[in-house]
PDB file of C-alpha atoms in Angstrom:
ATOM      1  CA  UNK A   1     -47.014  11.375-136.400  1.00  0.00           C
ATOM      2  CA  UNK A   2     -44.107  11.026-138.779  1.00  0.00           C
ATOM      3  CA  UNK A   3     -40.499  10.699-137.677  1.00  0.00           C
ATOM      4  CA  UNK A   4     -37.152   9.730-139.012  1.00  0.00           C
ATOM      5  CA  UNK A   5     -35.531   6.650-137.516  1.00  0.00           C
ATOM      6  CA  UNK A   6     -31.797   6.545-137.842  1.00  0.00           C
ATOM      7  CA  UNK A   7     -30.440   2.976-137.972  1.00  0.00           C
ATOM      8  CA  UNK A   8     -27.074   1.478-138.553  1.00  0.00           C
ATOM      9  CA  UNK A   9     -26.678  -0.581-141.722  1.00  0.00           C
ATOM     10  CA  UNK A  10     -26.924  -3.727-139.630  1.00  0.00           C
ATOM     11  CA  UNK A  11     -30.061  -2.565-137.861  1.00  0.00           C
ATOM     12  CA  UNK A  12     -31.637  -1.622-141.177  1.00  0.00           C
ATOM     13  CA  UNK A  13     -30.800  -5.010-142.668  1.00  0.00           C
ATOM     14  CA  UNK A  14     -32.303  -6.746-139.579  1.00  0.00           C
ATOM     15  CA  UNK A  15     -35.436  -4.668-139.844  1.00  0.00           C
ATOM     16  CA  UNK A  16     -35.712  -5.385-143.571  1.00  0.00           C
ATOM     17  CA  UNK A  17     -35.336  -9.098-142.899  1.00  0.00           C
ATOM     18  CA  UNK A  18     -37.899  -9.023-140.111  1.00  0.00           C
ATOM     19  CA  UNK A  19     -40.429  -7.148-142.207  1.00  0.00           C
ATOM     20  CA  UNK A  20     -39.886  -9.468-145.227  1.00  0.00           C
ATOM     21  CA  UNK A  21     -40.297 -12.596-143.144  1.00  0.00           C
ATOM     22  CA  UNK A  22     -43.577 -11.303-141.754  1.00  0.00           C
ATOM     23  CA  UNK A  23     -44.810  -9.909-145.071  1.00  0.00           C
ATOM     24  CA  UNK A  24     -45.184  -6.374-143.634  1.00  0.00           C
ATOM     25  CA  UNK A  25     -43.603  -3.001-144.202  1.00  0.00           C
ATOM     26  CA  UNK A  26     -40.486  -1.914-142.294  1.00  0.00           C
ATOM     27  CA  UNK A  27     -42.650   0.769-140.655  1.00  0.00           C
ATOM     28  CA  UNK A  28     -45.086  -1.861-139.433  1.00  0.00           C
ATOM     29  CA  UNK A  29     -42.285  -4.147-138.247  1.00  0.00           C
ATOM     30  CA  UNK A  30     -40.763  -1.274-136.191  1.00  0.00           C
ATOM     31  CA  UNK A  31     -44.133  -0.344-134.742  1.00  0.00           C
ATOM     32  CA  UNK A  32     -44.836  -3.951-133.743  1.00  0.00           C
ATOM     33  CA  UNK A  33     -41.381  -4.269-132.153  1.00  0.00           C
ATOM     34  CA  UNK A  34     -41.998  -1.117-130.114  1.00  0.00           C
ATOM     35  CA  UNK A  35     -45.430  -2.409-129.002  1.00  0.00           C
ATOM     36  CA  UNK A  36     -43.954  -5.801-128.088  1.00  0.00           C
ATOM     37  CA  UNK A  37     -41.248  -4.153-126.006  1.00  0.00           C
ATOM     38  CA  UNK A  38     -43.859  -2.063-124.226  1.00  0.00           C
ATOM     39  CA  UNK A  39     -45.917  -5.140-123.459  1.00  0.00           C
ATOM     40  CA  UNK A  40     -42.886  -7.025-122.166  1.00  0.00           C
ATOM     41  CA  UNK A  41     -41.911  -4.123-119.952  1.00  0.00           C
ATOM     42  CA  UNK A  42     -45.446  -4.008-118.547  1.00  0.00           C
ATOM     43  CA  UNK A  43     -45.405  -7.724-117.873  1.00  0.00           C
ATOM     44  CA  UNK A  44     -42.049  -7.412-116.090  1.00  0.00           C
ATOM     45  CA  UNK A  45     -43.329  -4.571-113.927  1.00  0.00           C
ATOM     46  CA  UNK A  46     -46.425  -6.597-113.059  1.00  0.00           C
ATOM     47  CA  UNK A  47     -44.283  -9.634-112.172  1.00  0.00           C
ATOM     48  CA  UNK A  48     -41.973  -7.620-109.941  1.00  0.00           C
ATOM     49  CA  UNK A  49     -44.945  -5.970-108.199  1.00  0.00           C
ATOM     50  CA  UNK A  50     -46.535  -9.384-107.574  1.00  0.00           C
ATOM     51  CA  UNK A  51     -43.204 -10.780-106.288  1.00  0.00           C
ATOM     52  CA  UNK A  52     -42.767  -7.788-103.978  1.00  0.00           C
ATOM     53  CA  UNK A  53     -46.280  -8.297-102.667  1.00  0.00           C
ATOM     54  CA  UNK A  54     -45.686 -12.020-102.093  1.00  0.00           C
ATOM     55  CA  UNK A  55     -42.414 -11.386-100.285  1.00  0.00           C
ATOM     56  CA  UNK A  56     -44.113  -8.798 -98.149  1.00  0.00           C
ATOM     57  CA  UNK A  57     -47.006 -11.103 -97.225  1.00  0.00           C
ATOM     58  CA  UNK A  58     -45.051 -14.261 -96.572  1.00  0.00           C
ATOM     59  CA  UNK A  59     -41.528 -13.329 -95.433  1.00  0.00           C
ATOM     60  CA  UNK A  60     -41.015 -16.333 -93.159  1.00  0.00           C
ATOM     61  CA  UNK A  61     -42.165 -18.735 -95.842  1.00  0.00           C
ATOM     62  CA  UNK A  62     -39.844 -17.167 -98.390  1.00  0.00           C
ATOM     63  CA  UNK A  63     -36.948 -17.366 -95.887  1.00  0.00           C
ATOM     64  CA  UNK A  64     -37.673 -21.108 -95.318  1.00  0.00           C
ATOM     65  CA  UNK A  65     -37.797 -21.767 -99.056  1.00  0.00           C
ATOM     66  CA  UNK A  66     -34.369 -20.210 -99.356  1.00  0.00           C
ATOM     67  CA  UNK A  67     -32.856 -22.555 -96.785  1.00  0.00           C
TER      68      UNK A  67
END
C-alpha cells in the first residue's frame, strides 16, 4: 500500500542519513524503523506483563526486597 509521509526538513535529513549509512532506500529505512518500534513495544508489553505476574506471585518477597 502506498502512502505519503510528511516529514520536517530535519526528519527528512535524518532519514536520508540513516538510509545512506545502511545502504538502503529511505522507504526501507522508514519501514525498518517502524518494525523496530513495533518489536520494542511488544518487548516492553511482555516485560510489564511478566513483572506484573511476578509481583502478583511473590508480593511479600517483593516487599522485602524494597526494604
